[in-house]
Coordinates of C-alpha atoms in Angstrom, one line a residue:
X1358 CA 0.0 0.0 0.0
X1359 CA 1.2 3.5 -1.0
X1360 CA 1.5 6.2 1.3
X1361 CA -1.2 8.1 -1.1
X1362 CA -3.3 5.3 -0.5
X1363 CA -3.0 5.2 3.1
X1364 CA -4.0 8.8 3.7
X1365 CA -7.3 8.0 1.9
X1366 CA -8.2 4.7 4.2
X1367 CA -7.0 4.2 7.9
X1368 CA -4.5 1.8 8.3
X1369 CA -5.5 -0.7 10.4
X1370 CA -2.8 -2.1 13.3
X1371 CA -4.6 -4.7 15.2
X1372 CA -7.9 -6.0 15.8
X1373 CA -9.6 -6.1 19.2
X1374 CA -12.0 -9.5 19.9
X1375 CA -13.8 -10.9 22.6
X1376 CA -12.3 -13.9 22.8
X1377 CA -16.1 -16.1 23.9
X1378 CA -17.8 -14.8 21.3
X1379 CA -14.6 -13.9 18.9
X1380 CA -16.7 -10.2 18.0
X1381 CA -14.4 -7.7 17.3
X1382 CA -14.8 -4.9 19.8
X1383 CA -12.3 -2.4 18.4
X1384 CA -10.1 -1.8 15.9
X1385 CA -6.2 0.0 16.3
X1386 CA -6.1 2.2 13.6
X1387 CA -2.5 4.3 13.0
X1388 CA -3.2 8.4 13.5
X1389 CA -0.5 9.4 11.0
X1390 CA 1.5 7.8 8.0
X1391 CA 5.2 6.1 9.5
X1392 CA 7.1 3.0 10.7
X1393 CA 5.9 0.8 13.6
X1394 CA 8.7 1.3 15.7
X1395 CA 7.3 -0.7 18.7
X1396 CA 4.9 -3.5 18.2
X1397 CA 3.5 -5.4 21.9
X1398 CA 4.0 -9.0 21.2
X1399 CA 1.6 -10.9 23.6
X1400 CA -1.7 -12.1 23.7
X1401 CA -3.1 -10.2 26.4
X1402 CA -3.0 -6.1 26.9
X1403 CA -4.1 -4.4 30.0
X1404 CA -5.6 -0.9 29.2
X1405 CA -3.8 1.5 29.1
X1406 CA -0.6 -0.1 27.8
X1407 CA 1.2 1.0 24.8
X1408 CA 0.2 -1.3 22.0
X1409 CA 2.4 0.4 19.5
X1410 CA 4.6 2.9 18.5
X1411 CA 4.6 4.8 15.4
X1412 CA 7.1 7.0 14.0
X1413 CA 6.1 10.1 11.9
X1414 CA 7.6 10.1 8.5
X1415 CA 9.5 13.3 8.4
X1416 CA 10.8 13.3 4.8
X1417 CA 9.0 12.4 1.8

């Protein structure tokens, strides 16, 4: 995906599901085009915890 394209849809990160059900509650979607600099690797997130980190493209 382009950066062009991005801008016009939201990227999505990660999806958020119950997991009974498996509904997805939520979706993670990036505020700004950039590179995942930190990505949370485990199953289960408490709130509040830093899912991911993106860094802002500076230069095109």
């Amino acid at each position: 995906m382009s950066i062009a394209q991005a801008r016009l849809f939201p990227v999505i990160l990660q999806i958020i599901i119950l997991h009974y059900e498996g509904d997805v509650t939520m979706q993670i979607v990036a505020p700004t085009d950039g590179i995942v600099f930190f990505a949370h690797n485990e199953p289960l997130v408490l709130e509040n915890t830093v899912v991911f980190k993106v860094i802002r493209r500076l230069h095109k």
